[in-house]
């Protein structure tokens, strides 16, 4: 009996994804499940052959192990603090978590879409892992921060080359006053209920302490060729930054900020100049 190569490949990918069918094939009981998977006699013949081949178990287990290892590496790269809180730094525990996560998603690894993989894992973490165990202290604000960075970096792929902010040379306040500034395309503000700054700076939850005070961060990717940067925002600047929407001049923003928030004109101009130099604002 012959079968088209694409149908044989379909059976193989189904075997990788379907753990019950895999177990049944290894045990020689796959014919019992074939009909429920929409498989016909030709497909069963492929499963018969895979059952006979001694390398089937090794091939699939090796594929799954390597897929889990690749996902674990992505999580360690982009969710490092979350991973440490979750596993206490145990790489074997991380491998096991990645394995179970991929099994839950029927071994559909997202490959090079590493940011999307981390976002999908975050959903799995919140809906499954943290529902079954006591959450580690501070894991939610840590995850919120790391996901905000991921979302910012992921979003840079859709920013046109001519939309990135350029350096602006300003001779004085008169030149700044007439500019209509807006948030640059690769910026984000993250408000956290606790101060994670020590952990963020060190990259390691074992270094530094958490302070019981809110923290606002301004995340900025200055250009397509630069890494993201992190700036802290005190209460006043946190209220001022959203006023720059490209609709009013800096002078008009300063007047409004003075009336509504109590800012001095020079304060607004100084912060606008600093944010412009950091390319958090664009003209």
Tab-separated table of C-alpha atoms in Angstrom:
chain	number	residue	atom	x	y	z
A	1	UNK	CA	0.000	0.000	0.000
A	2	UNK	CA	1.433	3.391	-1.035
A	3	UNK	CA	0.645	6.743	0.521
A	4	UNK	CA	1.371	10.279	-0.606
A	5	UNK	CA	4.394	11.830	1.149
A	6	UNK	CA	2.341	14.766	2.455
A	7	UNK	CA	-0.106	12.334	4.076
A	8	UNK	CA	2.762	10.454	5.710
A	9	UNK	CA	4.082	13.761	7.018
A	10	UNK	CA	0.626	14.588	8.346
A	11	UNK	CA	0.629	11.349	10.329
A	12	UNK	CA	4.090	12.115	11.704
A	13	UNK	CA	3.163	15.644	12.851
A	14	UNK	CA	-0.047	14.314	14.377
A	15	UNK	CA	1.961	11.710	16.249
A	16	UNK	CA	4.222	14.423	17.677
A	17	UNK	CA	1.274	16.563	18.775
A	18	UNK	CA	-1.082	13.854	20.006
A	19	UNK	CA	0.440	12.237	23.084
A	20	UNK	CA	-2.351	9.669	23.424
A	21	UNK	CA	-1.846	8.546	19.827
A	22	UNK	CA	1.918	8.469	20.359
A	23	UNK	CA	1.613	6.276	23.449
A	24	UNK	CA	-0.820	3.998	21.625
A	25	UNK	CA	1.514	3.707	18.610
A	26	UNK	CA	4.482	2.782	20.758
A	27	UNK	CA	2.306	0.143	22.466
A	28	UNK	CA	0.848	-1.094	19.149
A	29	UNK	CA	-2.710	0.004	19.987
A	30	UNK	CA	-2.952	2.884	17.500
A	31	UNK	CA	-5.661	1.272	15.359
A	32	UNK	CA	-8.076	1.776	18.232
A	33	UNK	CA	-7.668	5.583	18.067
A	34	UNK	CA	-7.283	6.012	14.315
A	35	UNK	CA	-10.946	6.626	13.475
A	36	UNK	CA	-11.344	9.272	16.215
A	37	UNK	CA	-8.405	11.156	14.646
A	38	UNK	CA	-9.865	11.024	11.133
A	39	UNK	CA	-7.283	8.498	9.941
A	40	UNK	CA	-7.984	5.839	7.327
A	41	UNK	CA	-6.338	2.502	6.525
A	42	UNK	CA	-3.451	4.172	4.687
A	43	UNK	CA	-2.661	6.322	7.699
A	44	UNK	CA	-2.861	3.309	9.990
A	45	UNK	CA	-0.308	1.603	7.733
A	46	UNK	CA	2.077	4.506	8.403
A	47	UNK	CA	1.503	4.130	12.124
A	48	UNK	CA	2.129	0.388	11.765
A	49	UNK	CA	5.509	1.134	10.237
A	50	UNK	CA	6.358	3.727	12.884
A	51	UNK	CA	5.455	1.184	15.552
A	52	UNK	CA	7.859	-1.314	13.993
A	53	UNK	CA	10.750	1.154	13.717
A	54	UNK	CA	12.882	1.059	16.890
A	55	UNK	CA	13.933	4.690	16.451
A	56	UNK	CA	10.427	6.189	16.634
A	57	UNK	CA	10.436	6.677	20.397
A	58	UNK	CA	13.918	8.236	20.406
A	59	UNK	CA	13.137	10.515	17.464
A	60	UNK	CA	9.983	11.960	19.015
A	61	UNK	CA	11.337	12.257	22.549
A	62	UNK	CA	14.483	13.926	21.203
A	63	UNK	CA	12.390	16.344	19.132
A	64	UNK	CA	10.281	17.243	22.149
A	65	UNK	CA	13.307	17.640	24.407
A	66	UNK	CA	15.029	19.967	21.940
A	67	UNK	CA	11.839	21.987	21.417
A	68	UNK	CA	11.432	22.415	25.172
A	69	UNK	CA	15.097	23.418	25.498
A	70	UNK	CA	14.690	26.063	22.799
A	71	UNK	CA	11.606	27.495	24.477
A	72	UNK	CA	13.383	27.456	27.843
A	73	UNK	CA	16.238	29.456	26.315
A	74	UNK	CA	13.797	32.062	24.995
A	75	UNK	CA	12.104	32.384	28.383
A	76	UNK	CA	15.470	32.745	30.095
A	77	UNK	CA	16.446	35.494	27.635
A	78	UNK	CA	13.301	37.622	27.760
A	79	UNK	CA	11.611	36.670	31.061
A	80	UNK	CA	14.710	36.079	33.210
A	81	UNK	CA	13.398	37.412	36.518
A	82	UNK	CA	10.041	35.685	36.088
A	83	UNK	CA	11.812	32.415	35.345
A	84	UNK	CA	14.035	32.730	38.397
A	85	UNK	CA	11.094	33.406	40.712
A	86	UNK	CA	9.260	30.454	39.187
A	87	UNK	CA	12.124	27.934	39.295
A	88	UNK	CA	14.480	29.372	41.945
A	89	UNK	CA	17.204	29.162	39.337
A	90	UNK	CA	16.927	25.411	38.718
A	91	UNK	CA	17.520	24.721	34.959
A	92	UNK	CA	16.006	21.234	35.207
A	93	UNK	CA	12.821	22.718	36.633
A	94	UNK	CA	12.703	25.222	33.774
A	95	UNK	CA	13.117	22.421	31.229
A	96	UNK	CA	10.255	20.519	32.848
A	97	UNK	CA	7.996	23.579	32.832
A	98	UNK	CA	8.804	24.269	29.164
A	99	UNK	CA	8.084	20.617	28.338
A	100	UNK	CA	4.664	20.692	30.007
A	101	UNK	CA	3.873	24.076	28.436
A	102	UNK	CA	4.539	22.744	24.929
A	103	UNK	CA	2.593	19.561	25.651
A	104	UNK	CA	-0.367	21.761	26.632
A	105	UNK	CA	-0.108	23.491	23.241
A	106	UNK	CA	0.199	20.169	21.388
A	107	UNK	CA	3.858	20.818	20.643
A	108	UNK	CA	3.172	23.825	18.431
A	109	UNK	CA	6.383	25.720	19.071
A	110	UNK	CA	6.356	29.274	17.670
A	111	UNK	CA	9.933	28.986	16.420
A	112	UNK	CA	11.589	32.318	15.671
A	113	UNK	CA	8.604	34.261	17.051
A	114	UNK	CA	10.309	34.370	20.423
A	115	UNK	CA	8.466	37.400	21.763
A	116	UNK	CA	5.121	35.804	20.913
A	117	UNK	CA	6.286	32.576	22.561
A	118	UNK	CA	7.038	34.468	25.765
A	119	UNK	CA	3.650	36.186	25.664
A	120	UNK	CA	1.883	32.869	25.157
A	121	UNK	CA	3.866	31.350	28.022
A	122	UNK	CA	2.838	34.246	30.264
A	123	UNK	CA	-0.806	33.372	29.612
A	124	UNK	CA	-0.089	29.729	30.446
A	125	UNK	CA	1.717	30.784	33.609
A	126	UNK	CA	-1.155	32.932	34.826
A	127	UNK	CA	-3.981	30.585	33.879
A	128	UNK	CA	-2.422	27.278	34.887
A	129	UNK	CA	0.790	27.274	36.915
A	130	UNK	CA	-0.092	30.112	39.284
A	131	UNK	CA	-3.595	28.681	39.767
A	132	UNK	CA	-2.138	25.461	41.177
A	133	UNK	CA	0.506	26.800	43.524
A	134	UNK	CA	1.196	29.720	45.815
A	135	UNK	CA	2.593	32.487	43.586
A	136	UNK	CA	6.151	33.550	44.393
A	137	UNK	CA	6.337	36.995	45.971
A	138	UNK	CA	6.308	39.841	43.426
A	139	UNK	CA	6.005	37.582	40.394
A	140	UNK	CA	3.070	39.522	38.935
A	141	UNK	CA	4.774	42.969	38.827
A	142	UNK	CA	7.971	41.305	37.580
A	143	UNK	CA	6.030	39.599	34.800
A	144	UNK	CA	4.173	42.816	33.995
A	145	UNK	CA	7.460	44.690	33.609
A	146	UNK	CA	9.107	42.018	31.446
A	147	UNK	CA	6.039	41.703	29.229
A	148	UNK	CA	6.007	45.480	28.755
A	149	UNK	CA	9.592	45.337	27.497
A	150	UNK	CA	8.702	42.453	25.180
A	151	UNK	CA	5.675	44.317	23.802
A	152	UNK	CA	7.818	47.404	23.196
A	153	UNK	CA	10.531	45.449	21.373
A	154	UNK	CA	7.989	43.442	19.410
A	155	UNK	CA	6.280	46.623	18.262
A	156	UNK	CA	9.452	48.049	16.727
A	157	UNK	CA	9.071	45.637	13.793
A	158	UNK	CA	6.113	47.662	12.488
A	159	UNK	CA	7.727	51.114	12.789
A	160	UNK	CA	8.704	52.519	9.359
A	161	UNK	CA	12.282	53.697	8.974
A	162	UNK	CA	11.209	57.323	8.502
A	163	UNK	CA	9.088	57.286	11.686
A	164	UNK	CA	11.995	56.933	14.101
A	165	UNK	CA	12.821	60.191	15.906
A	166	UNK	CA	15.793	62.200	14.678
A	167	UNK	CA	18.174	64.225	16.812
A	168	UNK	CA	16.969	67.819	17.143
A	169	UNK	CA	19.478	70.620	17.706
A	170	UNK	CA	18.000	73.414	19.809
A	171	UNK	CA	19.760	76.734	20.373
A	172	UNK	CA	17.489	77.903	23.146
A	173	UNK	CA	14.034	77.912	24.663
A	174	UNK	CA	12.615	79.971	21.810
A	175	UNK	CA	13.340	77.146	19.358
A	176	UNK	CA	11.853	74.590	21.756
A	177	UNK	CA	8.745	76.610	22.579
A	178	UNK	CA	7.162	76.247	19.153
A	179	UNK	CA	7.704	72.517	18.698
A	180	UNK	CA	4.723	70.194	18.833
A	181	UNK	CA	6.202	67.189	20.580
A	182	UNK	CA	4.650	63.742	20.867
A	183	UNK	CA	5.693	60.428	22.339
A	184	UNK	CA	8.169	58.671	20.067
A	185	UNK	CA	6.813	55.498	18.438
A	186	UNK	CA	8.882	53.102	20.571
A	187	UNK	CA	8.014	54.328	24.057
A	188	UNK	CA	5.927	52.910	26.863
A	189	UNK	CA	5.142	53.824	30.449
A	190	UNK	CA	4.926	51.010	32.984
A	191	UNK	CA	3.332	51.619	36.372
A	192	UNK	CA	4.196	49.011	38.998
A	193	UNK	CA	2.784	48.646	42.518
A	194	UNK	CA	6.235	47.995	44.031
A	195	UNK	CA	9.711	49.321	43.353
A	196	UNK	CA	11.641	46.668	41.389
A	197	UNK	CA	14.466	48.971	40.392
A	198	UNK	CA	17.206	46.950	42.115
A	199	UNK	CA	16.094	43.767	40.350
A	200	UNK	CA	15.768	45.536	37.025
A	201	UNK	CA	19.243	47.031	37.242
A	202	UNK	CA	20.898	43.820	38.386
A	203	UNK	CA	18.823	41.490	36.204
A	204	UNK	CA	18.809	39.095	39.152
A	205	UNK	CA	16.110	38.805	41.866
A	206	UNK	CA	18.823	37.615	44.243
A	207	UNK	CA	20.509	41.022	44.076
A	208	UNK	CA	18.824	44.024	45.663
A	209	UNK	CA	15.543	44.396	47.472
A	210	UNK	CA	11.958	45.274	46.684
A	211	UNK	CA	10.653	48.494	48.196
A	212	UNK	CA	7.007	48.852	49.074
A	213	UNK	CA	6.349	51.934	46.972
A	214	UNK	CA	4.966	52.457	43.463
A	215	UNK	CA	7.352	52.761	40.546
A	216	UNK	CA	6.772	54.335	37.141
A	217	UNK	CA	9.183	53.614	34.304
A	218	UNK	CA	9.614	55.151	30.880
A	219	UNK	CA	10.808	52.560	28.369
A	220	UNK	CA	12.411	53.873	25.192
A	221	UNK	CA	13.933	52.299	22.106
A	222	UNK	CA	15.791	55.317	20.657
A	223	UNK	CA	16.389	53.836	17.198
A	224	UNK	CA	16.152	50.583	15.287
A	225	UNK	CA	19.840	49.914	15.962
A	226	UNK	CA	19.855	50.577	19.718
A	227	UNK	CA	18.812	48.569	22.744
A	228	UNK	CA	15.927	49.728	24.887
A	229	UNK	CA	16.591	52.141	27.726
A	230	UNK	CA	14.810	52.590	31.028
A	231	UNK	CA	14.160	55.866	32.831
A	232	UNK	CA	12.397	56.334	36.147
A	233	UNK	CA	9.526	58.804	36.332
A	234	UNK	CA	8.664	60.609	39.528
A	235	UNK	CA	5.042	61.544	40.147
A	236	UNK	CA	5.313	64.954	38.501
A	237	UNK	CA	7.033	63.865	35.267
A	238	UNK	CA	4.680	60.857	35.105
A	239	UNK	CA	1.752	63.291	34.944
A	240	UNK	CA	3.496	65.607	32.487
A	241	UNK	CA	4.695	63.145	29.829
A	242	UNK	CA	1.215	62.219	28.476
A	243	UNK	CA	0.471	65.903	27.813
A	244	UNK	CA	2.878	65.829	24.866
A	245	UNK	CA	0.509	64.573	22.144
A	246	UNK	CA	1.711	66.556	19.150
A	247	UNK	CA	-1.312	68.864	19.241
A	248	UNK	CA	0.037	71.704	21.346
A	249	UNK	CA	3.352	73.525	21.317
A	250	UNK	CA	5.759	73.080	24.200
A	251	UNK	CA	4.830	76.565	25.365
A	252	UNK	CA	1.136	75.670	25.332
A	253	UNK	CA	1.850	72.418	27.196
A	254	UNK	CA	3.819	74.401	29.790
A	255	UNK	CA	0.906	76.790	30.270
A	256	UNK	CA	-1.548	73.922	30.650
A	257	UNK	CA	0.774	72.003	33.003
A	258	UNK	CA	1.117	75.127	35.125
A	259	UNK	CA	-2.628	75.572	35.417
A	260	UNK	CA	-3.564	71.917	35.943
A	261	UNK	CA	-0.506	70.395	37.625
A	262	UNK	CA	1.337	73.321	39.187
A	263	UNK	CA	4.485	73.107	37.039
A	264	UNK	CA	6.795	76.055	36.485
A	265	UNK	CA	7.479	76.931	32.861
A	266	UNK	CA	11.204	76.237	33.208
A	267	UNK	CA	10.502	72.772	34.668
A	268	UNK	CA	8.386	71.790	31.666
A	269	UNK	CA	10.952	73.105	29.201
A	270	UNK	CA	13.782	71.259	30.981
A	271	UNK	CA	11.910	67.948	30.957
A	272	UNK	CA	10.830	68.402	27.345
A	273	UNK	CA	14.442	69.058	26.368
A	274	UNK	CA	15.653	65.988	28.274
A	275	UNK	CA	12.999	63.676	26.806
A	276	UNK	CA	13.731	65.013	23.347
A	277	UNK	CA	17.455	64.263	23.784
A	278	UNK	CA	16.567	60.756	25.005
A	279	UNK	CA	14.302	60.381	21.935
A	280	UNK	CA	11.372	59.592	24.175
A	281	UNK	CA	9.692	62.568	22.499
A	282	UNK	CA	9.732	63.343	18.809
A	283	UNK	CA	9.111	66.576	16.948
